[in-house]
mmCIF file of C-alpha atoms and ligand atoms in Angstrom:
data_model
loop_
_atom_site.group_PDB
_atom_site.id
_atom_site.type_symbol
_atom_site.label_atom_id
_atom_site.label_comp_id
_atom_site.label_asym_id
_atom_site.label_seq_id
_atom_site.Cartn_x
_atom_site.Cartn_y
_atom_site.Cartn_z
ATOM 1 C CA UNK A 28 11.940 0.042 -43.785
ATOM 2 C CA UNK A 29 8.638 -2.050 -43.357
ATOM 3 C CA UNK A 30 8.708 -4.170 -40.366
ATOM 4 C CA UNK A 31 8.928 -7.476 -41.409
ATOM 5 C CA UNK A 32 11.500 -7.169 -44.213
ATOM 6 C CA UNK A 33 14.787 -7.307 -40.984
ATOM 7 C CA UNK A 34 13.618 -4.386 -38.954
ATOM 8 C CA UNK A 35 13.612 -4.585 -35.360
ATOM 9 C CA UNK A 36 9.797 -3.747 -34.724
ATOM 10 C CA UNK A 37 9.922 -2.022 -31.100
ATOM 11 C CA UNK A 38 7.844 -3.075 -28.470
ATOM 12 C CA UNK A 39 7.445 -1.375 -25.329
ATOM 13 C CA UNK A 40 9.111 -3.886 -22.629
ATOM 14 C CA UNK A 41 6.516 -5.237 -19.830
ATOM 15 C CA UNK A 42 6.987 -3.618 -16.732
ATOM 16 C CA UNK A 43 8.627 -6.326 -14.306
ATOM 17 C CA UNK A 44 5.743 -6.513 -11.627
ATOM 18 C CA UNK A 45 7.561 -6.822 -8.030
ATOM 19 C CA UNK A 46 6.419 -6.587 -4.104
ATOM 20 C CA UNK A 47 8.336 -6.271 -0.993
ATOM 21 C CA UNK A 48 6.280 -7.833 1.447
ATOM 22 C CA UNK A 49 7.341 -8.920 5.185
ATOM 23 C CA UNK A 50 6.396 -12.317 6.720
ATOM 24 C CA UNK A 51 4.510 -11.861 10.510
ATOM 25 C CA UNK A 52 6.220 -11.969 13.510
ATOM 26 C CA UNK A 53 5.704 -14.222 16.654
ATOM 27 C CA UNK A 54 4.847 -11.044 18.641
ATOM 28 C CA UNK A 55 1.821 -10.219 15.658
ATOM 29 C CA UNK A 56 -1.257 -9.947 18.042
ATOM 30 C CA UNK A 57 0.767 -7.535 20.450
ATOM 31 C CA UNK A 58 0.627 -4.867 17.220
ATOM 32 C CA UNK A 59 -1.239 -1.471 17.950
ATOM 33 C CA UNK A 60 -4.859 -1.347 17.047
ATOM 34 C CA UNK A 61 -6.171 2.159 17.117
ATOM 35 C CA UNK A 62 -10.109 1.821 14.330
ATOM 36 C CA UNK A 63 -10.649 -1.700 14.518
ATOM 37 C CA UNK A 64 -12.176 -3.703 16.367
ATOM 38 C CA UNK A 65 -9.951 -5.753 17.291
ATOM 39 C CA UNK A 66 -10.672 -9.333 19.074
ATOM 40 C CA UNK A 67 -7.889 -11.882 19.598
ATOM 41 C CA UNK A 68 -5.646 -12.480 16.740
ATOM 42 C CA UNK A 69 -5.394 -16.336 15.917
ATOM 43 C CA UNK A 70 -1.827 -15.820 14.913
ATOM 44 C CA UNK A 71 -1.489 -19.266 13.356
ATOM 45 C CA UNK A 72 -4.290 -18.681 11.013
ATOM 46 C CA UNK A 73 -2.432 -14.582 10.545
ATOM 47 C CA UNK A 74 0.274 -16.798 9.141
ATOM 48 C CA UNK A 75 -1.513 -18.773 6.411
ATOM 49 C CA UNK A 76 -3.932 -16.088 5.152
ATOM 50 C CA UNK A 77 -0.195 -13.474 4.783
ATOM 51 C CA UNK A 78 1.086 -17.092 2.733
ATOM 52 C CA UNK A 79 -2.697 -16.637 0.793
ATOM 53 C CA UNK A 80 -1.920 -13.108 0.340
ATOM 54 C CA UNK A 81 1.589 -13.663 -0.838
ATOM 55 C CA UNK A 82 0.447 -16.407 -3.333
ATOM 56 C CA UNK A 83 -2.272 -14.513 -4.844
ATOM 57 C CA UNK A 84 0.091 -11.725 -5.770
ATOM 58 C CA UNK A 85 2.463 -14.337 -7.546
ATOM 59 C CA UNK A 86 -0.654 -15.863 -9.308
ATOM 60 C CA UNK A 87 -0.966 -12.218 -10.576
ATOM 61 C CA UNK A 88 2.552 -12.019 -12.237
ATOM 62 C CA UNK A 89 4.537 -10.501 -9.069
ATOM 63 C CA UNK A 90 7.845 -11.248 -8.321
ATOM 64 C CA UNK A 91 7.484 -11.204 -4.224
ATOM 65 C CA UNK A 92 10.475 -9.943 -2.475
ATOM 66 C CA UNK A 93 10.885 -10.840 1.547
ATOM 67 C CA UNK A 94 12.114 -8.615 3.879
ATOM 68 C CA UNK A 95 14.171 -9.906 6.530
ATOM 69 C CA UNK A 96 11.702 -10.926 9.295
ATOM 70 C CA UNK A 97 11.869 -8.325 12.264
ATOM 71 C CA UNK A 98 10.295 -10.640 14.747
ATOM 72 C CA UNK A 99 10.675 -8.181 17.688
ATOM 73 C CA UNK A 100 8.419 -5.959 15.759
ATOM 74 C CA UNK A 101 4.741 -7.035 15.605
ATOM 75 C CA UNK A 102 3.445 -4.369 12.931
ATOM 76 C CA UNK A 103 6.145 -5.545 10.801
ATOM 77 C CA UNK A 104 4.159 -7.290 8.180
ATOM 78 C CA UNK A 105 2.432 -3.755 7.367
ATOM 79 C CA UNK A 106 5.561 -2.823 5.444
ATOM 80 C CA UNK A 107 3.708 -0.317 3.239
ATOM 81 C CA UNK A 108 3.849 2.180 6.059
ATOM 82 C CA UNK A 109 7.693 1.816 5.954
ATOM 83 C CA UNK A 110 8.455 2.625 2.287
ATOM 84 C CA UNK A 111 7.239 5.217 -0.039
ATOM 85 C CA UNK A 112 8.174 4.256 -3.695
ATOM 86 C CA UNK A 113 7.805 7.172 -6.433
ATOM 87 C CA UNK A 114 9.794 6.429 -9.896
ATOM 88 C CA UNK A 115 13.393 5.108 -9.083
ATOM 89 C CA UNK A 116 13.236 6.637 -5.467
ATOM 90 C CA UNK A 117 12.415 4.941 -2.245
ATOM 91 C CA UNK A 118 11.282 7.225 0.826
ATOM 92 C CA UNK A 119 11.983 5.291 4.148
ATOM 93 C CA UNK A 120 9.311 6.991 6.424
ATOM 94 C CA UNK A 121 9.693 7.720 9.956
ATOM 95 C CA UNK A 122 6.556 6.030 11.482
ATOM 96 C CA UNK A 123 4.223 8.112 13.558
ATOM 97 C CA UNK A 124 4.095 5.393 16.201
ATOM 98 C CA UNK A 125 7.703 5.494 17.963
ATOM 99 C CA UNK A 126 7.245 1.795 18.644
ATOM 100 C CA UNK A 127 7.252 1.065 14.761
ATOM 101 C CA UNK A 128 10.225 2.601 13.918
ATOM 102 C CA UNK A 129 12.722 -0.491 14.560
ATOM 103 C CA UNK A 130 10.967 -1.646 11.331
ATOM 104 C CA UNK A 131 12.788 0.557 9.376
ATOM 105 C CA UNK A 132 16.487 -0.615 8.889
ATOM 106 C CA UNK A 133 15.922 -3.739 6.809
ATOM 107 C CA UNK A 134 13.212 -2.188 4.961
ATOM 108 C CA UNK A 135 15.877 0.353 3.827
ATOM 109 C CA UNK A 136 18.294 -2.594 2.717
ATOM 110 C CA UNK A 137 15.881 -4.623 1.111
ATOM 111 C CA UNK A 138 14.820 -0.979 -1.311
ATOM 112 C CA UNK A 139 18.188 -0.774 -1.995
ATOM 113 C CA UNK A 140 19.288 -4.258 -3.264
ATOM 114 C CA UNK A 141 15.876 -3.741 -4.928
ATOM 115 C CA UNK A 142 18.185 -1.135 -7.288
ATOM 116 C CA UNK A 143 16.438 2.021 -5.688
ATOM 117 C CA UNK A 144 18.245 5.329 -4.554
ATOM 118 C CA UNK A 145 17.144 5.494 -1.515
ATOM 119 C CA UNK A 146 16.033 9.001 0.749
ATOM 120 C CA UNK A 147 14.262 8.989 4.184
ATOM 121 C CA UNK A 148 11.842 11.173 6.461
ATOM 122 C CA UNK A 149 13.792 13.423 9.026
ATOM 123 C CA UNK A 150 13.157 13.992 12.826
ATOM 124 C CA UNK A 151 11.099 15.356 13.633
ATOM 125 C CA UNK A 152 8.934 14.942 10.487
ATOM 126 C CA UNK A 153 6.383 11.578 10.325
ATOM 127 C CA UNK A 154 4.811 9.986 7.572
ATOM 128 C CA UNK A 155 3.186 6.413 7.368
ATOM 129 C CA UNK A 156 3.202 5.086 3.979
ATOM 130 C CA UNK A 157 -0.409 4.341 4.592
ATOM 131 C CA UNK A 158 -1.135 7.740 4.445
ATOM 132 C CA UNK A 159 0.242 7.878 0.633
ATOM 133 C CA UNK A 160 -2.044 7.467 -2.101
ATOM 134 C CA UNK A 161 -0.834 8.085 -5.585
ATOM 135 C CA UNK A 162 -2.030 7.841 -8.818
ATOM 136 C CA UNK A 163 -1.190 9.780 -12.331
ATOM 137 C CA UNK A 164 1.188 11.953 -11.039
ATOM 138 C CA UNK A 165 -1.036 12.768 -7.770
ATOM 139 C CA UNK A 166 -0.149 11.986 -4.228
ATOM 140 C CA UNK A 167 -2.346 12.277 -1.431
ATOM 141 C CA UNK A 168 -1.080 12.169 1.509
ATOM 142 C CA UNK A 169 -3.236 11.719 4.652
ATOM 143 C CA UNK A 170 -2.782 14.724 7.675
ATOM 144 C CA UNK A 171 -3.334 11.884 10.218
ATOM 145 C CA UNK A 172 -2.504 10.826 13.482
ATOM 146 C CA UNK A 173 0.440 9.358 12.219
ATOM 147 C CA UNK A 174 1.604 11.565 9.455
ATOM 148 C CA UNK A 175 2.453 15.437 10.695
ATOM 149 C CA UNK A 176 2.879 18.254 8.197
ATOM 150 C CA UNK A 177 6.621 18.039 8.334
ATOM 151 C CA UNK A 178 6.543 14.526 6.847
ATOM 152 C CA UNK A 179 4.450 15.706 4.265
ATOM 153 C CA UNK A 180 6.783 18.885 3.292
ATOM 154 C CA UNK A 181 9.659 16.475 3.799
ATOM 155 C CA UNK A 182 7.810 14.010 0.740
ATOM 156 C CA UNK A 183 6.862 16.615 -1.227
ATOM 157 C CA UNK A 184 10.156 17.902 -1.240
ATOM 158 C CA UNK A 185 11.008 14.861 -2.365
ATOM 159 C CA UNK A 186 8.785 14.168 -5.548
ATOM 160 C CA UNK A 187 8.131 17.294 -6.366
ATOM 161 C CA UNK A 188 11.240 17.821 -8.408
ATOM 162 C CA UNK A 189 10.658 14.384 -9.935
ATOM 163 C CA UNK A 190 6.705 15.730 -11.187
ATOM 164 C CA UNK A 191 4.333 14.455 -8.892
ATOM 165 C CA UNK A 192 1.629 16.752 -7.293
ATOM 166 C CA UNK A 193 1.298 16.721 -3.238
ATOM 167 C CA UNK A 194 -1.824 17.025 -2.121
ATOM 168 C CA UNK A 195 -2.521 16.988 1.709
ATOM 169 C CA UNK A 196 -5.896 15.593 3.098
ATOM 170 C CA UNK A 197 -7.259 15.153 6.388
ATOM 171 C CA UNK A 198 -7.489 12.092 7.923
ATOM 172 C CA UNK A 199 -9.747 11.769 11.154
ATOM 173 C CA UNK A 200 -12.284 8.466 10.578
ATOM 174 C CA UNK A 201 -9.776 6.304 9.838
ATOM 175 C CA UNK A 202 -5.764 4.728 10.713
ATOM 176 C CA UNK A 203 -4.250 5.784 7.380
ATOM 177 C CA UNK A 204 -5.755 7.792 4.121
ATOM 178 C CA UNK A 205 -5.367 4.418 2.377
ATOM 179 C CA UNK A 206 -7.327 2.485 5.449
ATOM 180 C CA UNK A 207 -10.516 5.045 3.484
ATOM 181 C CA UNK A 208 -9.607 5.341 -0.106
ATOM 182 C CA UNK A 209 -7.506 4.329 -3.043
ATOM 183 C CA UNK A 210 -7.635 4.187 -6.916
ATOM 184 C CA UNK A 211 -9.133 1.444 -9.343
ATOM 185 C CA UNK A 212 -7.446 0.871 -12.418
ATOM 186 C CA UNK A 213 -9.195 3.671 -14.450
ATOM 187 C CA UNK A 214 -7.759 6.138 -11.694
ATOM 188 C CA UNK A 215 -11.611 6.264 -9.954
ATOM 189 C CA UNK A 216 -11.412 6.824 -6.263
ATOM 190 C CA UNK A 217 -13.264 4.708 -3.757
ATOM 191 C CA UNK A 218 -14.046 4.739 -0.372
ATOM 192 C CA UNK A 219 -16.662 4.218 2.170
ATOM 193 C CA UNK A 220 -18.133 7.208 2.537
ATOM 194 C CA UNK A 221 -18.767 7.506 6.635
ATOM 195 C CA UNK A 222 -14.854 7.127 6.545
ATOM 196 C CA UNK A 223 -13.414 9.369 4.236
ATOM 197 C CA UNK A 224 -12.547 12.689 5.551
ATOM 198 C CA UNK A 225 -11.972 14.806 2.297
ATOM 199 C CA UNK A 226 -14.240 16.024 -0.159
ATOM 200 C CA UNK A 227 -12.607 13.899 -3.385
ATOM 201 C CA UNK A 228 -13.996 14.609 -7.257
ATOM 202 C CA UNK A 229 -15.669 12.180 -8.096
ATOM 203 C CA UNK A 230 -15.358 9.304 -5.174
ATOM 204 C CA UNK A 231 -17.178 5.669 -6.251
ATOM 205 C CA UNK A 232 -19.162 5.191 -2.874
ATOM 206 C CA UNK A 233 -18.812 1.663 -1.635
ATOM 207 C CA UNK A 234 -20.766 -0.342 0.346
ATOM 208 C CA UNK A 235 -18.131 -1.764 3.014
ATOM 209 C CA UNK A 236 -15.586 -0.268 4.986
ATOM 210 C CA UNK A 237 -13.034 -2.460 3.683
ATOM 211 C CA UNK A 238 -13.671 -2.029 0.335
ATOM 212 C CA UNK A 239 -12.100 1.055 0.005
ATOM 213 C CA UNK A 240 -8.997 -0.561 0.066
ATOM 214 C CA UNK A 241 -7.827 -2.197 -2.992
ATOM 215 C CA UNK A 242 -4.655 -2.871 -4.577
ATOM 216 C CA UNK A 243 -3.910 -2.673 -8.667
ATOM 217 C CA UNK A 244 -2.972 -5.920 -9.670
ATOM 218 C CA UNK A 245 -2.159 -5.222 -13.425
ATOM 219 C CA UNK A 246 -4.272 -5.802 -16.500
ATOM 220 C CA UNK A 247 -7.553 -4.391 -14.906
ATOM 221 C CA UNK A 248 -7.699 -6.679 -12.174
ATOM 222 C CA UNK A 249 -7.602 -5.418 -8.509
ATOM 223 C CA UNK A 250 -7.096 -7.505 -4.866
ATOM 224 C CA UNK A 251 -9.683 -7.065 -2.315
ATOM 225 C CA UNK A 252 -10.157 -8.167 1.506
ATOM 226 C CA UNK A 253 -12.610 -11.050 1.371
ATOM 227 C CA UNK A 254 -14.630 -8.274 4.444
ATOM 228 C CA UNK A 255 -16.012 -6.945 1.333
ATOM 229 C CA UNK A 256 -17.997 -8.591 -0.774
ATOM 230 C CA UNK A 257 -20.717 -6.350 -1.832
ATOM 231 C CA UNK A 258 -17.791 -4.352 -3.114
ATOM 232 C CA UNK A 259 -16.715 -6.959 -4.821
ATOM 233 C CA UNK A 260 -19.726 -7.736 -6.505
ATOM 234 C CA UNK A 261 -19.902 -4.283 -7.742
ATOM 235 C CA UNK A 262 -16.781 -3.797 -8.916
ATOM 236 C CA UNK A 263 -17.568 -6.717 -10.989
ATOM 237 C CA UNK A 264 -20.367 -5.248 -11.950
ATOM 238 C CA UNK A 265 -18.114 -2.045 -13.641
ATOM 239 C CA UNK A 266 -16.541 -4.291 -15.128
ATOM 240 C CA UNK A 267 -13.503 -4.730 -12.907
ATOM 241 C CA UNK A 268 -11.535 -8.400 -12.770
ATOM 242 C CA UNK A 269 -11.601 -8.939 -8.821
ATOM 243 C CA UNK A 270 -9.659 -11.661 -6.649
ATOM 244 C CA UNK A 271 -10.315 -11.857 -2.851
ATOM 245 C CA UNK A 272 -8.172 -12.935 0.003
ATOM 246 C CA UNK A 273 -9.394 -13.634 3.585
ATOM 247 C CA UNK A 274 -6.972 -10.924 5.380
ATOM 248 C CA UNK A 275 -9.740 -11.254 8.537
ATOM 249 C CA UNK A 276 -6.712 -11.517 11.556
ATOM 250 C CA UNK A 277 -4.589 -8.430 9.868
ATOM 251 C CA UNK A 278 -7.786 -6.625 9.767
ATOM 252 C CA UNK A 279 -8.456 -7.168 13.733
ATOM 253 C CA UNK A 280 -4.890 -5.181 13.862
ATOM 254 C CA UNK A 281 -6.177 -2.175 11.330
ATOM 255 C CA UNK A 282 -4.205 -4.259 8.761
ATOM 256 C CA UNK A 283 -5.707 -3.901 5.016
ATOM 257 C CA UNK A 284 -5.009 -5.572 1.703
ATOM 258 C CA UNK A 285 -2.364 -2.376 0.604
ATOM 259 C CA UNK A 286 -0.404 -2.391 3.144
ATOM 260 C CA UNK A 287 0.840 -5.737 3.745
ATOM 261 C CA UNK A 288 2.669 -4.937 0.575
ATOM 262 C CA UNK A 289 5.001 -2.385 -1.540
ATOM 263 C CA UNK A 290 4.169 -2.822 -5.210
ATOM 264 C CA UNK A 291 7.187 -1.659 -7.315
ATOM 265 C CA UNK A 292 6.380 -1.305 -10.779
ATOM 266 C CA UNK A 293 10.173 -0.986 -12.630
ATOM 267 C CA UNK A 294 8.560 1.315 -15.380
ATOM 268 C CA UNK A 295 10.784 3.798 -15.213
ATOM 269 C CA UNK A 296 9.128 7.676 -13.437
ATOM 270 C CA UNK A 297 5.570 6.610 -14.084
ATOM 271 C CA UNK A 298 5.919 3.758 -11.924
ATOM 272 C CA UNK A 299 5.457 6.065 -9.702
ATOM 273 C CA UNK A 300 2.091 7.270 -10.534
ATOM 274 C CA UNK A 301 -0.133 4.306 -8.754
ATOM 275 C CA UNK A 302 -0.261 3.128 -5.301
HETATM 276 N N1 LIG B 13 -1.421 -2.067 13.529
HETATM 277 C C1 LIG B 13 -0.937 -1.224 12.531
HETATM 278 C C2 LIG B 13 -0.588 0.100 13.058
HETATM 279 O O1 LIG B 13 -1.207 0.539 14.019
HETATM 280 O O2 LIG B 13 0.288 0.749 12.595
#
């Protein structure tokens, strides 16, 4: 039957675009700083640029979920290195730093009303979910100071029977693998290239440290750390639709633009193909 003449024409539905993300503690400038350079951390002005951050993802369409505060807890706000999302499965890591793992309980809770089954990294395994990069079906995962080769055997385990591909790379210049490199839109790498540790196909070099960290918006458009302009302006220049967002105190705490968030794209398995 033509479409027009009372058949249903069939659209595919828009994936529903939603973020976990984790407001900052009081305790924020007491979090662990390892690459960067650190410098006092106005935690006033931490609070309004996480608000910035958390409005520029709802400008972009996302539904922003809050996890319950954990203000005990100052890395809390970095709740990508709590959750690994792949398809309908959520991966509660078990954070190389001992001191981060209190994060983990309402993380866990907040997947789960989220409608995701959800698994978890054993002792003695860790696994940051900084360290996991994915994108069509590949997952790197950073070898790092934080992420041990259990971890990574635990994940693959994991999304291995749902068809992704594990891929292990080192991690030495850098916090996390996603702290060097992630994916644009078009599934082109970038990094800086000082930091990245691995010899990826094909890497876009970019100019600024920072700027190897961006986050896939939807419809082309990706966020990045206001640190990085000159990557900005070349993204642009590809032909890339790029917002900004002064992240400046996170960054003092090796904070980036990726992981103040968990992007969960409810497209059914493919969802989990992108960081
Ligand atoms: N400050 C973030 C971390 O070290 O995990």
């Amino acid at each position: 039957m033509a479409a027009g003449a009372g058949a249903q024409v069939k659209t595919d539905p828009m994936p529903v675009l939603r973020a976990l993300v984790r407001r900052p503690g009081p305790r924020l400038a007491e979090g662990i700083v390892t690459h960067a350079s650190g410098g006092p951390v106005d935690v006033a002005l931490a609070h309004r640029q996480w608000a910035e951050y958390v409005r520029t993802l709802q400008d972009a369409g996302w539904q922003t979920l809050e996890v319950e505060p954990a203000d005990d807890q100052p890395d809390a706000v970095f709740v990508e290195d709590a959750l690994v999302v792949y398809g309908d499965l959520a991966v509660l890591t078990r954070p190389g730093a001992p001191g981060r793992r209190g994060e983990l309980p309402a993380v866990g809770e907040a997947a789960a009303e989220a409608g995701y089954r959800v698994a978890r990294i054993e002792a003695p395994g860790t696994l940051d979910g900084g360290d996991v990069l994915k994108f069509g079906g590949t997952v790197w995962v950073g070898r790092s100071a934080r992420t041990d080769d259990d971890g990574i055997r635990q994940l693959a385990a994991l999304l291995e029977p749902m068809g992704a591909r594990v891929v292990p790379v080192p991690v030495r210049s850098v916090l996390h693998l996603k702290s060097a490199v992630t994916a644009l839109p078009d599934g082109t790498l970038v990094g800086h290239p000082p930091l990245v540790d691995h010899p990826f196909d094909a890497l876009l070099p970019v100019p600024e440290p920072s700027g190897g960290q961006v986050v896939l918006l939807e419809h082309g458009t990706v966020l990045l750390a206001a640190s990085a302009p000159r990557t900005a302006e070349l993204l642009r220049s590809r032909g890339h639709r790029v917002v900004t967002v002064d992240i400046s105190e996170l960054e003092k705490l090796d904070g980036g633009v990726t992981c103040l968030s968990v992007r969960l794209r409810d497209e059914g398995a493919a969802a989990g193909a992108r960081s």
